[in-house]
Every structure is written in structure tokens, then in C-alpha cells.
């Protein structure tokens, strides 16, 4: 590990990375990943990348900000950044988060209670750069210096920071070293929120300087607003794919599966994360099997964005967020459905249920519900014939932060699992105290340069530890084990991380959603819905 | 001398109250932000608070009447305010220093309240205070006050020691942080010394407070004690101007952010506020936002710059 970083190092001229982490520095993992020597090495950033984009922070690079060519260009960018910083503290530009942001700026006691709560800080072996307050403290000093026009007295009271392009470029990257899981905020005795600070920083960069992660913006919210889904699927393509899934499910379960489209006046408009349709078709397929069997009057929508619940604006841009939320509500309004039910996607849950609650007004304010709740109702009220012995293998449950800590949907999924999975075991800690999977806030879809190395070694490490601990009594490749992760992004992170550590081949650890477990034990369906194959 | 002490005390108290109110008013008048709650939210249904659940766990939640669990909220708020429960749970090492400091301050405030009450009673109902009640008051404010100063002093020294020696804190510690703690230590230290070293003929604390209330210039406040009192008055004025005003901030971070799960129902006051905010005109410069200072948030949010564009 590099020497302990100081806050003022962020302004150091040049592009020499401030932090470097090696495997031996990281938080140790339990069996069978206990050996740092046997862990994957880190892919170094190429000379080409280092010569073209800003990567002066650490071992990776998430944003690919082109290096300014001249001092004038640098100064212009710094000017824009400071203008954006001012805007963050005006109600016209940021009524959405002004009050909590100011509170977090003005009241941190610098007690570092939050550090121990952060999986990134812990997994990095306590690297100063990844301490939750490191980023916030820089922003705080900028706030007092630039926004509040603090002079010498303010610098003495709050600390000083030199404002230059290296600082701004590093800060942009640092905004993408936080999962926005807000576990740190939960432990703060004052109620300050470092996750919020990272969120607001991302917003400033996106909404003022047009700097954001390509995967979240160009290939995410822009694509969704352009063609209807961040997967790139138009409504025609998505209908085709669902038809194919219906056929596949019919064959697999022996139950005729038909997905209804654009049914006016349906009770339920189900919106999936469209990534499921591409990557885990058995998930929307299982939903269709369950809802049909339970006699729910439901539909999918083929409206623009109406068939993809993702809303990546949640992580970096209020305008993009609001646009997509409104599209979702408009799709429901057009069909006149009674409620929107969100499929297995954590950030979509929070985006449309919680955050959009103060965006949608009038007839766009259509009730939104979690699929966990609907599924609990179906399973616990005996609307399906179930045989839990078909799920007699070790199962653990991952709590998506957005659904659990940030929305309070904790028990419904547990009630279902307890009923249908005889070998269910909790991770520790769990529920609202859970740890992020490491893919939160867009990381699960980000893999540019060597970002994956960072996301598996650092941000995902704590979750890996939790999984291995949860299955420590059955670490035998002959025993199939299942991580239930009712969230597409978390599943993406599990897929990539389990593959990185070869945990399917070596330890038979598979991951999947909740609905797959339900259909797997439906008496009316052919056995073996979960096929224990890696995908 | 006594006039100076009185003026300092009145001014210190006035600045403390005014600056705290201004700060609270600034936070309170900020627009209603997007929801950003963190579970558990203690005013939820008690059955849900146990696991941190919310009304989103109920099927068709919008059809249910929601009860506000005030007991649940108080059950978290009171131990948090009095005993710093979160710190006790998540940072025990710091709690050992921070708790005596804060609790000492509470006791000191309590002692001041008792003294004021005793002084007023003494002025308006001297007969009542002449006997056992007066004695009881005397012992009470003395014990509470001495315990308060002692605890706050010990806590402040402990906090300063930690700030100077703990590697985790050093990077974030500013000169101002050290000054703040020293300010407490010196003010309380001088106050204590002034109290303990006051001469035999010095007026009692109660007499001084009565002097303060009646602006009695014949009261001779001993020099060192006067310095201690003036320092404490300055400290009181200084606190709300700094991040140490978290007694104000914390109300908002908890009630307006962490626990604010108020639903926006059609036709509600919340909706009316949102309708107003949607008329604000942002000036964000990134082209995709399409803000130009003339277009409203409603315009921006309903604009799809890519509608109809080919992939
Ligand atoms: S954010 Fe909260 S817990 Fe973290 S250092 Fe600041 S006051 Fe302490
Ligand atoms: S929000 Fe999560 S990832 Fe970010 S600093 Fe806090 S605990 Fe760490």
C-alpha cells in the first residue's frame, strides 16, 4: 500500500496515482480464497490510457475523462466545476437534495464513526482514500472556501484545500469509488451522509460538465430514452424475446405460459429490469408462470421505457432520473392500470417508489408496489401449490441496499424463502444492516479499463466474505448452493464476481432470483426449473 | 466588573439563541427534498420497526391507514439525545469521551435552569426560599452544576487527547477543531478555578444570578470567576456559529431526512409544494439537461432530447 494519503495530496500536480492497493493489503477472505498470493493480480492501466485520460487517483479509472491539452482548458474546466458547485447549493438547481446536502456539509464532527461501516474502506485494508469522509471532507472544504467565500478564518476553522484541475479530475473519479449504499450514514451519530455527498458530486459533474460513467449515461439512461431500454431492445425486439421466453418456459415447466402485453385496465403493470430478459430470461419467465398461476390480471407495457424499469439517473443525474420516472408513470397511465409492480431490481424499486414519490404529481402519481410484497401475498396465502423439498439445498439471501436499507422492504422476501427453502441461512449482518454487493450505484455494469479488478478486489470483497461464511458448513463442490439476490444489478455483480473467483466450478455456488426458487418448487411445474448450470 | 459580567452573559445568551434560531430557520425554509430516508424508521408500525421494515411491505399499502408511532420515535430519540446511543453502538471508544462531555453540558444547562428558578423564587417569594426549599435548591444546583462542569471538562480533555493522538482523526483535524476543544477546556477550567478559589467574602452563586436578573451593580464578582463566566458566555455565543451547532442540525438530519417517509398523495400539501418547485428554472450547463435559465424543471423533466432519434 502507498503511504497514508493526505487531503491536500488531491491537489498534487501531475497524474501520478495517489493510492495503490495490492492483494496483501486487502481484508483477508475466508476459505477457499484465503491466500492473497493465489488471488488474481491487478491488470495495470495501459500506457495508452494513462497518456490520454485522467487516472491520477488510484489503480483504476472509471470515467475516462480526456486530459485537457492546455492550461487554459484546465482552468476552464475548474471554472465550470466551481460554477456547478455553486449550483448544487441553490434551490433553483438543486431543490431535490439541497437541505440534506447542506446539513451534511455543515455538521460532520469528523469522528470517523462511519469508517468502520464502509465495506470499501474495510476491504481495501483501510486505505485512507476510500474512507467515507475523505471525499466528503474535500467537498466540505470546497464548500466553505468557494461557495461560502470563506477567508482565512474559515480556512482555519474548516481546513483549506488548493483548487486546481488535478483536484477536480481526482474528485470526479473518487465520486465513483462509493456504492451509494449509505451504510455509513446509518451509523453517523449526527446524521451526516457521505453517500449523499458522493451522489451530489456525481450530479455536479454530469449536469454541469457532462462528465459521467459511459455505462450509466450514454449506454444507460440515454439509450433508454432513445430506444426504450438500456439493453438497446426496442419494443418489437423485447416482444420477440418475451415470446421466445414464453415458449421456453412452457417447455421447461409443462405449464402453458403466455405473457400479456398492453392490457388496458389490468390490475398490475409489471416492469422488469430489461437486463433480465437478455441475461436471465428464466426470471421474467418465472414471473409469468407465477402471476398466471395465481390468477393475477397483469400486463407488460411496450411503451418507450415502459418495459425497462432501470433508472440510472438515480445514481448521477436528476434530469435523467426525472425523465425516466415520468416515462414509467406515463406507460402506466396510458394503460389505466391499478398499480405498477416492480420486478426484481433494487434500484428500480427505490427510484420509482421512493425517490420519484416527490417527482410524480397528479394523475402520474400511480401506486407503486414491490414484487416482493406481491409474491409474499401469493405464496403465503396458498395461491400456489408448493413443495419445499424441491428446494432442499443451502440458500442464502442477499439484501439489495436500495430495496432494504433505503426502502424498508425486508421481510416479504424472507417469509417466502423461509417457507420454501428448508436450508435457508442468513448472511451476517443482514436486513437493513446488510453490506452492498459491491456492484451498487452502477458498478455492476461498469467494466471499462480494469475497473472490474477494483470492483471484485475492493467493493465486492465484503460480500464475497459474507457469502463464503454463509456457506462455510457446506464448502463441498458436490453440494449445490444458491445465493438468492432479488435484484438484477446485484445478480450482475454476483455473476461476474463468482466467475472471477471460479466459485461455480470450484464450489458449486450459483446465484439467481426469488421467483426462480418459487417456480422450482411449484407442484404443477415439472421439477428442475433451476438447472444448476452457469449462466 | 459585575456590569461587564452581566453584559457578557446577556449578550452570550442572546447570540446563542439568535444564531441557533437563524440556523434552524435556514434549514427549515429549504425546499422539501426528494425522499432520502434510511431504515429503520422508528415511527413505523412497531412490528416493522423490529426488522427495519416500512409500509412498502404491505400489499396495496396506499389503501391502508398509517398510524404514527410516536412512542417508537421517542424510544429512539430520547436515548439518542441523552445518552448518544448511536455513538455507544458504533464507536464505543469515542463514546467514553463524548458522552461525559455532552452529558456534562446537559447537567450544566440543567444547573443554570435550576439557578434561574431559585433566583426568581428568591426574588418574588423570599419567604418560600428561606427554609428547606431554598436549601434543597442550593444543594441541587451545586451538585448538578459541579458534576456538569467536571464531566464536561473530563470529556473535553479526553476528546482533545484523542484528537491529538488518534491516527484516524489526524488527517481531518483542523486548527479550528483543536481551538474549539481548548476553548471548552479553558473556559470550564477557569470557571472551576474561579469558583473554587473565590474568597470567603465572595457573593454566593445565587446572589450573583439574582444580581444578574436585577442588574445589581453592588455585587462584586471575584476576578477569576468573572473571567471564567465571560469565557463561558463567549463560548455560548461561538458554538452556534460552528459545526458544534449539531444540536440544531441533528434535529433536521433525523426528522427531515433519515425518518422523513411522508407520502406524496394526490392533492396533498406535499404535491402543492412539488408543483411550485417544478416551476423553478435551473441553469445547469451540460447540454443534455436542456436548461437555459428560462425553462422550468417541469420542462426539463418532460423533455426527451433523444425521442425519435435512431440508436
Ligand atoms: S459523517 Fe458522521 S460518523 Fe462520519 S465523521 Fe462525520 S460525523 Fe462522524
Ligand atoms: S455509501 Fe456505502 S460505499 Fe459509500 S462511503 Fe458510505 S458505506 Fe462506503
Coordinates of C-alpha atoms in Angstrom, one line a residue, chain A:
Chain A
X1 CA 0.0 0.0 0.0
X2 CA 1.1 3.6 -0.6
X3 CA 1.9 5.8 2.3
X4 CA -1.1 7.3 4.1
X5 CA -2.7 9.9 1.8
X6 CA -3.4 13.4 3.0
X7 CA -6.4 15.5 1.9
X8 CA -4.0 18.0 0.3
X9 CA -2.5 15.3 -1.9
X10 CA -5.6 15.5 -4.0
X11 CA -4.3 18.8 -5.4
X12 CA -0.8 17.5 -6.2
X13 CA 0.2 18.4 -9.7
X14 CA 0.7 15.7 -12.3
X15 CA -1.1 12.5 -12.8
X16 CA 0.7 10.1 -10.5
X17 CA -1.9 7.9 -8.9
X18 CA -2.3 8.7 -5.2
X19 CA -3.2 5.3 -4.0
X20 CA -2.1 1.8 -4.9
X21 CA -3.5 -1.3 -3.3
X22 CA -2.0 -4.8 -3.5
X23 CA -3.6 -8.1 -2.7
X24 CA -1.7 -8.5 0.5
X25 CA -3.1 -5.1 1.7
X26 CA -6.7 -6.3 1.3
X27 CA -9.1 -7.6 4.0
X28 CA -8.4 -11.3 4.2
X29 CA -11.1 -13.7 2.9
X30 CA -12.1 -17.0 4.4
X31 CA -11.6 -20.4 2.8
X32 CA -11.2 -21.1 -0.1
X33 CA -10.0 -17.6 -1.0
X34 CA -7.7 -17.0 2.0
X35 CA -4.5 -16.8 0.1
X36 CA -3.6 -13.3 -1.3
X37 CA -0.8 -14.9 -3.4
X38 CA -3.3 -17.1 -5.2
X39 CA -5.7 -14.2 -5.8
X40 CA -5.8 -12.6 -9.2
X41 CA -3.3 -9.9 -9.9
X42 CA -4.5 -6.5 -10.9
X43 CA -4.5 -5.6 -14.5
X44 CA -2.4 -2.4 -14.9
X45 CA -3.8 0.5 -16.8
X46 CA -2.2 0.7 -20.2
X47 CA 0.3 3.4 -21.1
X48 CA -2.2 4.5 -23.8
X49 CA -4.9 5.0 -21.3
X50 CA -2.6 6.7 -18.8
X51 CA -1.4 9.1 -21.5
X52 CA -4.9 10.0 -22.7
X53 CA -7.3 10.1 -19.8
X54 CA -7.3 11.3 -16.2
X55 CA -6.3 8.5 -14.0
X56 CA -4.4 10.1 -11.2
X57 CA -6.4 8.7 -8.3
X58 CA -5.7 5.0 -7.8
X59 CA -5.2 1.8 -9.7
X60 CA -8.2 2.1 -11.9
X61 CA -10.2 4.6 -14.0
X62 CA -14.0 4.7 -14.3
X63 CA -14.7 7.8 -16.2
X64 CA -12.1 8.2 -19.0
X65 CA -12.0 12.0 -18.8
X66 CA -9.9 13.2 -21.6
X67 CA -6.7 15.0 -20.4
X68 CA -7.0 18.7 -21.2
X69 CA -4.4 19.8 -23.7
X70 CA -3.6 23.3 -22.3
X71 CA -3.6 25.1 -19.1
X72 CA -6.4 27.3 -20.4
X73 CA -8.5 24.2 -20.9
X74 CA -7.8 23.1 -17.4
X75 CA -8.7 26.5 -16.0
X76 CA -11.9 26.5 -18.0
X77 CA -12.9 23.1 -16.5
X78 CA -12.1 24.2 -13.0
X79 CA -14.2 27.3 -13.5
X80 CA -17.1 25.1 -14.7
X81 CA -16.7 22.8 -11.7
X82 CA -16.8 25.7 -9.3
X83 CA -19.9 27.1 -11.1
X84 CA -21.5 23.7 -10.7
X85 CA -20.6 23.6 -7.1
X86 CA -22.4 26.9 -6.5
X87 CA -25.4 25.5 -8.3
X88 CA -25.5 22.5 -6.0
X89 CA -26.3 24.9 -3.2
X90 CA -29.1 26.8 -4.9
X91 CA -32.7 25.8 -4.7
X92 CA -33.4 26.5 -8.4
X93 CA -30.8 23.9 -9.4
X94 CA -30.9 21.5 -6.5
X95 CA -34.2 21.7 -4.6
X96 CA -34.1 18.0 -4.8
X97 CA -31.3 17.5 -2.3
X98 CA -30.4 20.9 -1.0
X99 CA -31.3 20.5 2.6
X100 CA -29.7 17.1 3.3
X101 CA -26.6 18.3 1.4
X102 CA -26.2 21.5 3.4
X103 CA -26.7 19.5 6.6
X104 CA -24.0 17.1 5.7
X105 CA -21.7 19.9 4.8
X106 CA -22.2 21.8 8.0
X107 CA -22.4 19.2 10.7
X108 CA -19.8 16.5 10.3
X109 CA -18.0 16.1 13.6
X110 CA -15.1 14.3 11.9
X111 CA -15.4 11.5 14.4
X112 CA -14.8 8.7 11.8
X113 CA -17.5 6.5 13.3
X114 CA -18.8 5.9 9.7
X115 CA -15.5 4.5 8.5
X116 CA -16.0 1.1 10.1
X117 CA -19.4 0.7 8.4
X118 CA -18.0 1.1 4.9
X119 CA -17.2 -2.2 3.1
X120 CA -15.0 -0.4 0.6
X121 CA -12.8 1.1 3.3
X122 CA -12.6 -2.1 5.2
X123 CA -12.0 -4.3 2.2
X124 CA -9.2 -2.0 1.0
X125 CA -7.4 -2.7 4.2
X126 CA -8.2 0.8 5.5
X127 CA -6.8 2.8 2.6
X128 CA -7.3 6.5 3.5
X129 CA -8.5 7.3 0.0
X130 CA -11.5 5.1 0.5
X131 CA -12.6 6.3 3.9
X132 CA -16.2 7.6 3.6
X133 CA -15.2 11.0 4.9
X134 CA -12.2 11.5 2.6
X135 CA -14.3 12.6 -0.3
X136 CA -16.8 14.5 1.8
X137 CA -14.1 16.4 3.6
X138 CA -12.7 17.7 0.3
X139 CA -16.2 18.7 -0.8
X140 CA -16.7 20.3 2.6
X141 CA -13.6 22.4 2.3
X142 CA -14.6 23.4 -1.2
X143 CA -18.0 24.4 0.1
X144 CA -16.7 26.7 2.8
X145 CA -13.9 28.1 0.6
X146 CA -15.7 28.6 -2.7
X147 CA -19.5 28.6 -2.1
X148 CA -19.4 30.4 1.2
X149 CA -16.5 32.5 0.2
X150 CA -14.7 31.7 3.4
X151 CA -11.5 33.6 4.1
X152 CA -8.5 32.9 6.4
X153 CA -10.7 32.4 9.4
X154 CA -12.9 29.9 7.6
X155 CA -9.8 28.0 6.3
X156 CA -8.5 27.9 9.9
X157 CA -11.8 26.6 11.2
X158 CA -12.7 24.2 8.3
X159 CA -9.4 23.4 6.7
X160 CA -8.1 24.6 3.4
X161 CA -7.7 22.9 0.0
X162 CA -6.0 24.1 -3.1
X163 CA -8.4 24.2 -6.1
X164 CA -6.8 23.1 -9.3
X165 CA -7.5 20.7 -12.2
X166 CA -5.8 17.7 -10.7
X167 CA -8.0 18.0 -7.6
X168 CA -11.2 18.3 -9.8
X169 CA -10.2 15.4 -12.0
X170 CA -9.4 13.2 -9.0
X171 CA -12.6 14.2 -7.3
X172 CA -14.6 13.1 -10.3
X173 CA -13.1 9.6 -10.2
X174 CA -13.5 9.5 -6.4
X175 CA -17.2 10.0 -6.8
X176 CA -17.2 6.6 -8.4
X177 CA -15.5 4.8 -5.6
X178 CA -18.6 4.7 -3.5
X179 CA -21.6 2.3 -3.9
X180 CA -24.0 4.9 -2.6
X181 CA -25.2 2.2 -0.2
X182 CA -25.5 4.6 2.7
X183 CA -24.4 2.1 5.3
X184 CA -22.1 4.7 6.6
X185 CA -24.9 7.2 7.1
X186 CA -26.8 4.7 9.2
X187 CA -24.0 4.8 11.8
X188 CA -23.4 8.5 11.8
X189 CA -24.3 9.9 15.2
X190 CA -25.0 13.3 13.6
X191 CA -26.9 12.0 10.6
X192 CA -24.4 13.3 8.0
X193 CA -24.4 11.3 4.8
X194 CA -21.2 10.6 2.9
X195 CA -23.2 8.5 0.3
X196 CA -25.2 11.6 -0.5
X197 CA -22.1 13.7 -0.9
X198 CA -20.8 11.2 -3.5
X199 CA -24.2 11.3 -5.2
X200 CA -24.2 15.0 -5.4
X201 CA -20.7 15.1 -6.7
X202 CA -21.6 12.8 -9.5
X203 CA -24.6 15.0 -10.2
X204 CA -22.5 18.2 -10.4
X205 CA -20.1 16.5 -12.9
X206 CA -22.9 15.2 -15.0
X207 CA -25.3 18.1 -15.0
X208 CA -22.7 20.9 -15.3
X209 CA -19.7 19.3 -17.0
X210 CA -21.3 16.5 -18.9
X211 CA -18.9 14.0 -17.2
X212 CA -20.4 10.7 -16.1
X213 CA -19.8 7.0 -16.5
X214 CA -20.5 6.0 -20.1
X215 CA -22.2 2.8 -18.9
X216 CA -24.7 4.8 -16.8
X217 CA -25.3 7.7 -19.2
X218 CA -24.6 7.0 -22.9
X219 CA -25.3 3.3 -22.7
X220 CA -27.8 3.7 -19.9
X221 CA -30.3 6.4 -19.5
X222 CA -29.7 8.0 -22.9
X223 CA -30.2 4.6 -24.7
X224 CA -33.3 4.0 -22.6
X225 CA -34.8 7.4 -23.6
X226 CA -33.7 6.8 -27.2
X227 CA -34.9 3.3 -27.9
X228 CA -36.8 2.3 -24.7
X229 CA -34.2 0.2 -22.9
X230 CA -30.6 0.4 -21.8
X231 CA -30.3 -3.0 -23.3
X232 CA -30.9 -1.5 -26.7
X233 CA -34.1 -3.5 -27.2
X234 CA -36.9 -1.7 -29.0
X235 CA -40.4 -2.7 -28.1
X236 CA -40.5 -5.0 -31.1
X237 CA -37.4 -6.8 -30.1
X238 CA -38.5 -7.1 -26.5
X239 CA -41.8 -8.6 -27.5
X240 CA -40.0 -11.2 -29.7
X241 CA -37.7 -12.1 -26.9
X242 CA -40.5 -12.5 -24.4
X243 CA -42.4 -14.7 -26.9
X244 CA -39.3 -16.9 -27.0
X245 CA -39.1 -16.9 -23.3
X246 CA -42.8 -17.9 -23.0
X247 CA -42.1 -20.9 -25.3
X248 CA -39.1 -21.9 -23.4
X249 CA -40.9 -21.6 -20.0
X250 CA -43.8 -23.7 -21.4
X251 CA -41.4 -26.4 -22.3
X252 CA -39.5 -26.2 -19.1
X253 CA -42.4 -26.2 -16.7
X254 CA -45.0 -28.0 -18.7
X255 CA -47.4 -25.1 -18.0
X256 CA -48.6 -23.0 -20.9
X257 CA -47.0 -19.6 -20.5
X258 CA -48.3 -16.5 -22.2
X259 CA -47.2 -13.0 -21.3
X260 CA -49.9 -10.4 -21.7
X261 CA -48.9 -7.1 -23.4
X262 CA -50.5 -3.7 -23.1
X263 CA -53.7 -4.9 -21.4
X264 CA -55.8 -1.8 -20.6
X265 CA -57.2 -1.7 -17.1
X266 CA -55.0 -4.5 -15.8
X267 CA -54.6 -4.7 -12.1
X268 CA -50.8 -4.9 -12.4
X269 CA -48.3 -3.4 -14.7
X270 CA -45.2 -5.4 -14.1
X271 CA -41.9 -3.7 -15.1
X272 CA -38.8 -5.8 -15.2
X273 CA -35.3 -4.6 -15.4
X274 CA -34.9 -5.5 -19.1
X275 CA -31.4 -6.8 -18.4
X276 CA -33.2 -9.8 -17.0
X277 CA -34.8 -10.6 -20.4
X278 CA -31.3 -10.7 -22.0
X279 CA -29.2 -12.2 -19.3
X280 CA -31.6 -14.2 -17.1
X281 CA -34.7 -15.0 -19.1
X282 CA -35.8 -17.5 -16.6
X283 CA -36.6 -14.6 -14.2
X284 CA -39.3 -12.9 -16.3
X285 CA -40.3 -16.3 -17.4
X286 CA -40.8 -17.4 -13.7
X287 CA -42.8 -14.2 -13.0
X288 CA -45.1 -15.1 -15.9
X289 CA -45.6 -18.6 -14.6
X290 CA -46.4 -17.4 -11.0
X291 CA -48.7 -14.5 -11.9
X292 CA -50.7 -16.6 -14.4
X293 CA -51.0 -19.4 -11.9
X294 CA -52.1 -17.1 -9.1
X295 CA -54.8 -15.6 -11.4
X296 CA -53.4 -12.0 -11.3
X297 CA -54.7 -9.7 -14.0
X298 CA -51.3 -8.3 -15.2
X299 CA -49.6 -6.9 -18.2
X300 CA -46.3 -5.7 -19.6
X301 CA -46.1 -2.4 -21.5
X302 CA -44.5 -1.9 -24.8
X303 CA -44.3 1.9 -24.4
X304 CA -40.9 3.6 -24.5
X305 CA -39.1 2.7 -21.2
X306 CA -42.3 1.0 -20.1
X307 CA -40.7 -2.4 -20.4
X308 CA -37.4 -1.5 -18.6
X309 CA -37.6 -0.4 -15.0
X310 CA -34.0 0.8 -14.8
X311 CA -33.4 4.4 -13.9
X312 CA -29.7 5.0 -13.8
X313 CA -30.3 8.7 -13.3
X314 CA -30.8 7.8 -9.7
X315 CA -27.0 7.4 -9.4
X316 CA -25.8 10.5 -11.1
X317 CA -28.3 13.0 -12.7
X318 CA -31.6 14.4 -11.5
X319 CA -32.8 15.4 -15.0
X320 CA -32.2 11.9 -16.4
X321 CA -33.8 10.4 -13.3
X322 CA -37.0 12.5 -13.6
X323 CA -37.4 11.9 -17.3
X324 CA -37.3 8.1 -17.0
X325 CA -39.5 8.1 -13.9
X326 CA -42.1 10.1 -15.8
X327 CA -41.9 7.7 -18.8
X328 CA -42.6 4.8 -16.4
X329 CA -45.6 6.6 -14.9
X330 CA -46.9 7.6 -18.4
X331 CA -46.8 4.0 -19.5
X332 CA -49.0 3.0 -16.6
X333 CA -51.3 5.9 -17.1
X334 CA -51.8 5.1 -20.7
X335 CA -52.9 1.6 -19.8
X336 CA -55.0 2.7 -16.9
X337 CA -53.6 0.0 -14.6
X338 CA -54.3 -0.1 -10.9
X339 CA -50.7 -0.3 -9.9
X340 CA -47.2 -0.7 -11.0
X341 CA -45.3 -3.6 -9.7
X342 CA -41.5 -3.6 -9.8
X343 CA -39.7 -6.8 -10.8
X344 CA -36.6 -8.0 -9.1
X345 CA -34.5 -4.8 -9.4
X346 CA -33.4 -2.9 -6.3
X347 CA -32.5 0.4 -7.7
X348 CA -35.7 0.4 -9.8
X349 CA -37.6 -0.2 -6.6
X350 CA -36.2 2.8 -4.8
X351 CA -36.2 5.0 -7.9
X352 CA -39.9 4.7 -8.7
X353 CA -41.3 4.0 -5.3
X354 CA -39.3 6.3 -3.0
X355 CA -37.4 8.9 -5.0
X356 CA -40.0 9.5 -7.7
X357 CA -42.6 9.9 -5.0
X358 CA -41.7 13.6 -5.0
X359 CA -41.5 13.9 -8.7
X360 CA -44.7 12.4 -9.9
X361 CA -47.8 14.6 -9.4
X362 CA -51.4 14.5 -10.4
X363 CA -52.5 11.5 -12.5
X364 CA -49.0 10.4 -12.9
X365 CA -48.9 9.5 -9.2
X366 CA -49.9 5.9 -9.7
X367 CA -49.4 3.5 -6.8
X368 CA -46.2 1.5 -7.0
X369 CA -45.5 -1.7 -5.2
X370 CA -42.7 -4.1 -4.7
X371 CA -42.9 -7.6 -6.3
X372 CA -41.6 -8.9 -3.0
X373 CA -44.9 -7.9 -1.4
X374 CA -47.0 -9.3 -4.2
X375 CA -45.0 -12.6 -4.2
X376 CA -45.3 -12.9 -0.4
X377 CA -49.1 -12.5 -0.8
X378 CA -49.3 -15.2 -3.4
X379 CA -47.1 -17.7 -1.6
X380 CA -48.2 -17.1 2.0
X381 CA -51.9 -17.2 1.0
X382 CA -51.6 -20.6 -0.6
X383 CA -52.4 -19.4 -4.1
X384 CA -49.8 -21.9 -5.4
X385 CA -49.2 -25.5 -4.6
X386 CA -45.6 -25.7 -3.4
X387 CA -43.3 -28.5 -2.5
X388 CA -40.4 -27.0 -0.4
X389 CA -38.5 -30.3 -0.6
X390 CA -37.6 -29.5 -4.2
X391 CA -35.6 -26.6 -2.8
X392 CA -33.7 -28.7 -0.3
X393 CA -30.2 -27.1 -0.9
X394 CA -28.4 -24.4 1.0
X395 CA -29.8 -21.0 0.2
X396 CA -28.8 -17.6 1.4
X397 CA -30.4 -14.2 0.8
X398 CA -28.7 -11.1 -0.4
X399 CA -30.4 -7.8 0.6
X400 CA -30.2 -5.2 -2.1
X401 CA -29.4 -1.9 -0.4
X402 CA -32.0 0.0 -2.4
X403 CA -34.8 -2.3 -1.5
X404 CA -33.9 -2.9 2.1
X405 CA -31.9 -0.2 3.9
X406 CA -33.3 2.5 1.6
X407 CA -36.9 1.4 1.2
X408 CA -37.7 -0.9 4.1
X409 CA -38.7 -4.0 2.2
X410 CA -37.1 -6.5 4.4
X411 CA -39.5 -9.3 5.5
X412 CA -41.7 -10.2 2.5
X413 CA -38.8 -12.0 0.6
X414 CA -37.7 -13.7 3.9
X415 CA -41.2 -15.0 4.6
X416 CA -41.3 -16.6 1.2
X417 CA -37.8 -18.1 1.5
X418 CA -38.4 -19.4 5.0
X419 CA -41.5 -21.2 3.7
X420 CA -39.9 -22.7 0.6
X421 CA -36.2 -23.2 1.3
X422 CA -35.6 -25.7 4.2
X423 CA -31.9 -25.0 4.2
X424 CA -32.1 -21.2 4.3
X425 CA -29.4 -19.4 6.2
X426 CA -28.9 -15.7 6.7
X427 CA -25.8 -13.8 5.8
X428 CA -24.4 -11.8 8.7
X429 CA -25.2 -9.0 9.1
X430 CA -28.3 -8.8 7.1
X431 CA -31.5 -6.9 6.6
X432 CA -31.1 -3.1 7.0
X433 CA -27.6 -3.7 8.2
X434 CA -26.6 -5.6 5.1
X435 CA -23.5 -5.0 3.0
X436 CA -23.7 -3.8 -0.6
X437 CA -22.9 -6.5 -3.2
X438 CA -20.2 -4.2 -4.4
X439 CA -22.0 -3.5 -7.7
X440 CA -24.2 -0.8 -6.4
X441 CA -24.6 2.7 -8.0
X442 CA -23.7 1.4 -11.4
X443 CA -20.6 -0.5 -10.7
X444 CA -22.2 -3.8 -11.7
X445 CA -22.5 -2.6 -15.3
X446 CA -19.1 -0.8 -15.3
X447 CA -16.2 -2.7 -16.6
X448 CA -14.1 -0.2 -18.6
X449 CA -10.3 -0.4 -18.3
X450 CA -9.5 -2.6 -15.3
X451 CA -12.5 -1.4 -13.2
X452 CA -13.6 -5.0 -12.7
X453 CA -10.4 -5.7 -10.8
X454 CA -11.2 -3.0 -8.4
X455 CA -14.9 -3.9 -8.1
X456 CA -14.1 -7.6 -7.2
X457 CA -11.0 -7.0 -5.1
X458 CA -12.4 -4.0 -3.2
X459 CA -16.0 -3.1 -3.5
X460 CA -17.3 -6.7 -3.7
X461 CA -14.9 -8.2 -1.3
X462 CA -17.1 -7.9 1.8
X463 CA -20.0 -9.5 0.1
X464 CA -17.7 -12.3 -1.0
X465 CA -16.7 -12.8 2.6
X466 CA -20.3 -12.9 3.7
X467 CA -21.2 -15.5 1.0
X468 CA -18.3 -17.8 1.9
X469 CA -19.2 -17.5 5.6
X470 CA -22.9 -18.2 5.0
X471 CA -21.9 -21.5 3.2
X472 CA -19.0 -22.4 5.4
X473 CA -20.7 -25.5 6.6
X474 CA -21.2 -26.9 3.1
X475 CA -18.0 -25.9 1.3
X476 CA -18.1 -29.0 -0.8
X477 CA -18.4 -28.8 -4.6
X478 CA -20.8 -31.7 -4.6
X479 CA -23.3 -29.6 -2.7
X480 CA -25.2 -27.1 -4.9
X481 CA -25.6 -23.7 -3.1
X482 CA -27.8 -20.8 -4.1
X483 CA -27.5 -17.1 -3.4
X484 CA -30.9 -15.5 -3.8
X485 CA -30.4 -12.0 -5.0
X486 CA -33.7 -10.4 -5.9
X487 CA -32.0 -7.6 -7.9
X488 CA -30.6 -7.5 -11.4
X489 CA -27.7 -5.3 -10.7
X490 CA -26.7 -7.4 -7.6
X491 CA -27.0 -10.5 -9.8
X492 CA -24.7 -8.9 -12.4
X493 CA -22.2 -8.3 -9.6
X494 CA -22.5 -11.9 -8.3
X495 CA -22.3 -13.4 -11.8
X496 CA -19.1 -11.5 -12.5
X497 CA -17.5 -11.9 -9.1
X498 CA -18.3 -15.7 -8.7
X499 CA -16.9 -16.2 -12.2
X500 CA -13.8 -14.2 -11.4
X501 CA -13.1 -16.4 -8.4
X502 CA -14.4 -19.5 -10.2
X503 CA -16.8 -20.3 -7.4
X504 CA -19.3 -22.2 -9.5
X505 CA -16.8 -24.6 -10.9
X506 CA -14.9 -25.0 -7.6
X507 CA -17.6 -24.7 -5.0
X508 CA -21.0 -25.0 -6.9
X509 CA -22.2 -21.6 -5.7
X510 CA -24.9 -20.3 -8.1
X511 CA -26.9 -17.2 -7.8
X512 CA -30.4 -16.3 -9.0
X513 CA -33.7 -14.5 -8.1
X514 CA -36.6 -15.3 -5.8
X515 CA -39.1 -16.2 -8.4
X516 CA -36.9 -19.0 -9.8
X517 CA -36.9 -20.6 -6.3
X518 CA -40.7 -20.3 -6.2
X519 CA -41.2 -22.0 -9.6
X520 CA -38.6 -24.6 -8.7
X521 CA -40.9 -25.8 -6.0
X522 CA -44.3 -25.4 -7.8
X523 CA -46.0 -28.8 -7.7
X524 CA -47.7 -28.1 -11.0
X525 CA -44.4 -27.4 -12.8
X526 CA -42.0 -30.0 -14.0
X527 CA -39.2 -30.5 -11.4
X528 CA -35.8 -29.0 -12.1
X529 CA -36.6 -25.4 -13.0
X530 CA -33.3 -24.3 -11.6
X531 CA -31.0 -26.2 -13.9
X532 CA -27.7 -25.7 -12.0
X533 CA -25.9 -24.5 -15.0
X534 CA -23.7 -21.5 -15.1
X535 CA -25.0 -18.5 -17.0

